[in-house]
mmCIF file of C-alpha atoms in Angstrom:
data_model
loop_
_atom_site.group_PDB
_atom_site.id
_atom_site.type_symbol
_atom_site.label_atom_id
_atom_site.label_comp_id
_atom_site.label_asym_id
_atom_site.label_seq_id
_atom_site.Cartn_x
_atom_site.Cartn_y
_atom_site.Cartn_z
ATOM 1 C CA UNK A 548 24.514 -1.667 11.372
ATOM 2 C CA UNK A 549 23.029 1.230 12.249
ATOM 3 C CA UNK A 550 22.321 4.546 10.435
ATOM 4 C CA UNK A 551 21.223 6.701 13.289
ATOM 5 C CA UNK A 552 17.968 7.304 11.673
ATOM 6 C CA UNK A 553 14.749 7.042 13.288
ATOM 7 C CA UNK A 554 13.013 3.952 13.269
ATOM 8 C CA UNK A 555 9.254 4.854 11.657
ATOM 9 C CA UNK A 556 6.400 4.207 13.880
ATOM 10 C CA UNK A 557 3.033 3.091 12.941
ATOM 11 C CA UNK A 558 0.249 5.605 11.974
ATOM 12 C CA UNK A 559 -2.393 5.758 15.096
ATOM 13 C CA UNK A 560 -5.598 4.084 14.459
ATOM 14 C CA UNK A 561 -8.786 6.378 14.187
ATOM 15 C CA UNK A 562 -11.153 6.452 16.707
ATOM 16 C CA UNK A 563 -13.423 5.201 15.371
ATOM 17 C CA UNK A 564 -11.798 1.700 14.473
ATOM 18 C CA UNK A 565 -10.555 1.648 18.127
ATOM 19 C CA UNK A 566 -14.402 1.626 19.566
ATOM 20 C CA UNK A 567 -16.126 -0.392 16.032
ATOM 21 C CA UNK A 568 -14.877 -3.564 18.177
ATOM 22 C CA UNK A 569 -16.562 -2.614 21.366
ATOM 23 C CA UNK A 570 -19.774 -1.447 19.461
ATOM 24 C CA UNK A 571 -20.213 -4.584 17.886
ATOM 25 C CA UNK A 572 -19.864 -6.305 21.239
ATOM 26 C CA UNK A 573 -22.749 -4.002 22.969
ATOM 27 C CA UNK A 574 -25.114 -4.491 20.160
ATOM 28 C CA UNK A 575 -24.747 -8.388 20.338
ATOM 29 C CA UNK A 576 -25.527 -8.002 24.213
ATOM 30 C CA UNK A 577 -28.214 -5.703 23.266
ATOM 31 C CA UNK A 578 -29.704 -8.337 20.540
ATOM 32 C CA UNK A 579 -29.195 -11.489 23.520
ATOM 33 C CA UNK A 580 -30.785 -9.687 25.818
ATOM 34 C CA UNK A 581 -33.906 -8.176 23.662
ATOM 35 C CA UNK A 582 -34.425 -11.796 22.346
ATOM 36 C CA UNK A 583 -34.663 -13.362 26.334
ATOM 37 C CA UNK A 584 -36.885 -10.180 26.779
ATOM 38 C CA UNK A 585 -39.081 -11.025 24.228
ATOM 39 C CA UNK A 586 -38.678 -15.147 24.966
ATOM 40 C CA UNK A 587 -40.039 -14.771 28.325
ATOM 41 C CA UNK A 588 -42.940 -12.342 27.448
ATOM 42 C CA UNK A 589 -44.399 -14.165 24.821
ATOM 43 C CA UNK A 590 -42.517 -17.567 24.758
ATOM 44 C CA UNK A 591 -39.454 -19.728 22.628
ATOM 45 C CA UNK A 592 -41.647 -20.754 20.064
ATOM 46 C CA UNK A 593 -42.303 -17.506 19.319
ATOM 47 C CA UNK A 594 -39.318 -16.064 19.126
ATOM 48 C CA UNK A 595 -38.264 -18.606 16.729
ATOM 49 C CA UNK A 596 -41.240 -17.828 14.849
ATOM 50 C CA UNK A 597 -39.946 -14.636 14.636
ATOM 51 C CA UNK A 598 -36.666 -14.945 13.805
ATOM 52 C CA UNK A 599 -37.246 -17.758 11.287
ATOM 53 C CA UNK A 600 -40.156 -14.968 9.637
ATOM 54 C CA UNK A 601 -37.389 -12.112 9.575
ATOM 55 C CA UNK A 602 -35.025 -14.393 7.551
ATOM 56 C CA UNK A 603 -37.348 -15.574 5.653
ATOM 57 C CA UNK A 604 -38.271 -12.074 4.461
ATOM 58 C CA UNK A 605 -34.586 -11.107 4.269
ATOM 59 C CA UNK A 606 -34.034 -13.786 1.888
ATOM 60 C CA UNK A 607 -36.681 -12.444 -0.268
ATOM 61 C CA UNK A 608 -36.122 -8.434 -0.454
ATOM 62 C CA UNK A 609 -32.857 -9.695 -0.922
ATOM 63 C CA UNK A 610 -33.036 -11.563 -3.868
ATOM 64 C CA UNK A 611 -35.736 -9.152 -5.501
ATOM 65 C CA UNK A 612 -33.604 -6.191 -4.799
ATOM 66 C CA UNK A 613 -30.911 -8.004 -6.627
ATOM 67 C CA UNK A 614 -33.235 -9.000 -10.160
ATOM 68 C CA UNK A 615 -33.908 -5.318 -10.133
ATOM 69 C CA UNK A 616 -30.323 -4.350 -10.434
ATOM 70 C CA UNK A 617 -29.335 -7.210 -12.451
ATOM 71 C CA UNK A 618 -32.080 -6.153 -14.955
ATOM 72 C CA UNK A 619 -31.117 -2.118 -14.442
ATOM 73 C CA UNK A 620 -27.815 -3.191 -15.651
ATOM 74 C CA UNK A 621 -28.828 -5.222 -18.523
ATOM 75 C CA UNK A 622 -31.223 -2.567 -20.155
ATOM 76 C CA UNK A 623 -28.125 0.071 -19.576
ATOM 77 C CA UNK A 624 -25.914 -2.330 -21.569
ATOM 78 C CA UNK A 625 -28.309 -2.957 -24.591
ATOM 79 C CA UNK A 626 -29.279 0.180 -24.834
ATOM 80 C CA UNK A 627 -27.606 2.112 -28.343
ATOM 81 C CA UNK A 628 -25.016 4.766 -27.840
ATOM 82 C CA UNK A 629 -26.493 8.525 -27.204
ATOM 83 C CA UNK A 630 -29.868 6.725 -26.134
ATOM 84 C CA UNK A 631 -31.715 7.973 -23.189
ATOM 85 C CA UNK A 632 -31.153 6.283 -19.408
ATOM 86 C CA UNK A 633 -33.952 3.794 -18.422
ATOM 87 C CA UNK A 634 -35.894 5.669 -16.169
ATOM 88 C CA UNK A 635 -36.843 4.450 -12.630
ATOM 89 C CA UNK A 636 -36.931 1.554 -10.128
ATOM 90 C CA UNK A 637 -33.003 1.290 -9.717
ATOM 91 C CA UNK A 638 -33.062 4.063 -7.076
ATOM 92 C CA UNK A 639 -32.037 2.291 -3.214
ATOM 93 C CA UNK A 640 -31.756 -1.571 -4.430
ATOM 94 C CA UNK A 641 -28.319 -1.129 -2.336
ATOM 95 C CA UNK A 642 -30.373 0.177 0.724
ATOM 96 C CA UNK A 643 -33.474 -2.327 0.107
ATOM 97 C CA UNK A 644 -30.310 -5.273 -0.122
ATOM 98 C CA UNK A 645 -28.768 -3.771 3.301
ATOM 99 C CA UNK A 646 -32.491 -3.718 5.005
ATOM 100 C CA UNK A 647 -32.820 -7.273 3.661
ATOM 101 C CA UNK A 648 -29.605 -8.505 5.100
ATOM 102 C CA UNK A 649 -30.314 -6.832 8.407
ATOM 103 C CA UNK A 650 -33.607 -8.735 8.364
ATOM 104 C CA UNK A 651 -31.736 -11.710 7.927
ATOM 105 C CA UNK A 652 -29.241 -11.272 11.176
ATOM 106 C CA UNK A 653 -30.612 -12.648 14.305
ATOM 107 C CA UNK A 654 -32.109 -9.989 16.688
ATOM 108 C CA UNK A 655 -34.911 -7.979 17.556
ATOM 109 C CA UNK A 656 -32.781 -4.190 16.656
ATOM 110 C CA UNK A 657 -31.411 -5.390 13.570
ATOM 111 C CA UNK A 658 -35.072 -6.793 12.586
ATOM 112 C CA UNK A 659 -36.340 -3.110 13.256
ATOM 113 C CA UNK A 660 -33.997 -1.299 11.118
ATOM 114 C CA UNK A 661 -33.934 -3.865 8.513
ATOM 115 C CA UNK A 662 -38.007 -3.250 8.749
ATOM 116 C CA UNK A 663 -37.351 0.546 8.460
ATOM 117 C CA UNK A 664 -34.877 0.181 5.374
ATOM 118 C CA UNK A 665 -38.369 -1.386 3.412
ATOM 119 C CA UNK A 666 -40.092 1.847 3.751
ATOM 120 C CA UNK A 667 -39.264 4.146 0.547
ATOM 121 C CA UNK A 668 -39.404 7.425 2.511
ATOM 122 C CA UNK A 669 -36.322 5.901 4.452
ATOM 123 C CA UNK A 670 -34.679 4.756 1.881
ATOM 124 C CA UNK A 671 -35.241 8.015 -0.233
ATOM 125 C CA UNK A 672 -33.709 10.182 2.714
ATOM 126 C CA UNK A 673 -30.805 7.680 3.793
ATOM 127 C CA UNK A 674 -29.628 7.868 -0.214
ATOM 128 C CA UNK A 675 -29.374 11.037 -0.403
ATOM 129 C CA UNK A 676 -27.738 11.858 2.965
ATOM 130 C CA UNK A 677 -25.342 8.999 1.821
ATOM 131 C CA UNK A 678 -24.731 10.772 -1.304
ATOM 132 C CA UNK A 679 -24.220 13.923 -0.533
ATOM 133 C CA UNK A 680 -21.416 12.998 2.179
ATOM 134 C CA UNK A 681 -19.730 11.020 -0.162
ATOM 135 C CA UNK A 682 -19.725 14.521 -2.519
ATOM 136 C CA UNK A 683 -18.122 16.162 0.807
ATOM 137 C CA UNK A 684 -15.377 13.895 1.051
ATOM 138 C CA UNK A 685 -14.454 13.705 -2.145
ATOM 139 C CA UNK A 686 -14.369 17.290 -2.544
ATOM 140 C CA UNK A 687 -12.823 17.405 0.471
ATOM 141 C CA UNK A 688 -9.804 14.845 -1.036
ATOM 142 C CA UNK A 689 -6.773 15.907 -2.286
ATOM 143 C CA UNK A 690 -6.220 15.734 -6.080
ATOM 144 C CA UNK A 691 -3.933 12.968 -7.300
ATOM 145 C CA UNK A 692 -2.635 10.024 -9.507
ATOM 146 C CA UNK A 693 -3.230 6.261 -8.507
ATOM 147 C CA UNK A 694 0.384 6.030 -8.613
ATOM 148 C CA UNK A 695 0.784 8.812 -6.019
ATOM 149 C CA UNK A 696 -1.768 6.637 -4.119
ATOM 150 C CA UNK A 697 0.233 3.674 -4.192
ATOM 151 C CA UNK A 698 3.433 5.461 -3.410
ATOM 152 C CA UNK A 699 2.015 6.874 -0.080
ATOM 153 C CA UNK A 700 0.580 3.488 0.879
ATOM 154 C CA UNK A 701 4.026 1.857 -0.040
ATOM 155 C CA UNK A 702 5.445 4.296 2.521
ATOM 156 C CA UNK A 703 3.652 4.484 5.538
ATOM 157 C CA UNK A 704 3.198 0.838 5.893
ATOM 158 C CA UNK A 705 3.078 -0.041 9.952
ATOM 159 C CA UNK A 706 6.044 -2.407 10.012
ATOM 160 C CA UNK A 707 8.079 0.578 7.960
ATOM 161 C CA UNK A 708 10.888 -1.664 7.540
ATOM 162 C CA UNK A 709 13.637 -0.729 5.493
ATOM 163 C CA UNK A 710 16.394 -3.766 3.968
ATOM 164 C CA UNK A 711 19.523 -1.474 2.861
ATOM 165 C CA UNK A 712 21.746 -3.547 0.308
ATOM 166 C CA UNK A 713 23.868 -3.008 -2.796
ATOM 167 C CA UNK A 714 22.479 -3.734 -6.374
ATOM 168 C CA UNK A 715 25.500 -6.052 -8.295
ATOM 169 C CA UNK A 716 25.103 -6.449 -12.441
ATOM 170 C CA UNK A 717 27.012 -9.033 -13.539
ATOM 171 C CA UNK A 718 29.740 -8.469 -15.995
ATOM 172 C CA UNK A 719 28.182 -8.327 -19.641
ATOM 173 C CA UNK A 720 24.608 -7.812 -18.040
ATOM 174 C CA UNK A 721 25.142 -3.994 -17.836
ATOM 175 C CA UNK A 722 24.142 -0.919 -20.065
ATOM 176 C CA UNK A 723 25.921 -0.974 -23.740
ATOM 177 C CA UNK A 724 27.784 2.248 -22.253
ATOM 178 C CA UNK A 725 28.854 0.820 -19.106
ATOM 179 C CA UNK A 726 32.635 -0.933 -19.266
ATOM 180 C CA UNK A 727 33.149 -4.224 -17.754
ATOM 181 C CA UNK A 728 34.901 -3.394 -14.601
ATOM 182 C CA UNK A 729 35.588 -6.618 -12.318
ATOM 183 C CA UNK A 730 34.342 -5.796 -8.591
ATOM 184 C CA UNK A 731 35.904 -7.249 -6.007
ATOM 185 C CA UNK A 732 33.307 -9.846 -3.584
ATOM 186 C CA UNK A 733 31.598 -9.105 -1.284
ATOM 187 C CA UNK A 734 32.632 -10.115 2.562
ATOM 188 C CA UNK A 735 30.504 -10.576 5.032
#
């Protein structure tokens, strides 16, 4: 059966998740063909060298970057009520974890900005450029409920289906105010 009503499309994908595929794919070519660069200008046993260093050294910024936070978050939950913050050393362990794990990938590029992500001055700037987009955007968002959130999301789904149908209470099952009227069956 049909209503006449238009049959809701699905929203158009951003830009940018239409090229993140393609991206990725250039910067693993990029990474294959850096590493046979530097395989045949120095050798294989040195690029494994290299790689096995990098993830090495991942695995450790990594895992110190992560007793920093873990012990951040302990002194802020011991501390009394009205106390000062603990001061210092919780600044970037997000950005020190990120350059770890980008030491960790395979490749020469990811290797150099994981390398770059260890240097405080980098960190230091990257935070705060970080931080003050997220400020834009969120100043930038429209004001509203989680409900109204949910209700906009319930909406615009991409298959926009809609089942039309008739709700049926069964006799006794209704509202206190509501008689018991027999309906006659449905047919299909």
């Amino acid at each position: 059966m049909t209503t006449g009503a238009s049959t809701p499309t699905a929203p158009r994908r951003s830009r940018a998740r239409t090229l993140a595929p393609l991206g990725v794919a250039a910067w693993l070519v990029l990474e294959i063909w850096l590493l046979t660069l530097v395989a045949g200008a120095a050798g294989g046993f040195a690029v494994l060298g290299l790689l096995a260093g990098a993830g090495v050294l991942g695995t450790v910024v990594i895992k110190r970057a992560g007793r920093r936070a873990f012990t951040n978050l302990t002194q802020t939950l011991q501390q009394q009520p009205g106390a000062a913050a603990p001061t210092g050393g919780g600044e970037g362990n997000g950005l020190l974890m990120l350059g770890g794990l980008l030491l960790m990938l395979p490749g020469v590029v990811s290797d150099a900005l994981g390398l770059l992500l260890l240097l405080p001055p980098v960190r230091t700037r990257l935070g705060r450029y970080a931080e003050r987009s997220l400020e834009r955007r969120m100043r930038a968002a429209s004001p509203g409920t989680l409900g109204n959130a949910f209700q906009q999301v319930r909406i615009h789904r991409p298959d926009g289906k809609v089942v039309q149908g008739e709700v049926i209470r069964e006799p006794g099952a209704g509202r206190p105010d509501e008689p018991d009227v027999p309906r006659p069956p449905l047919t299909p």
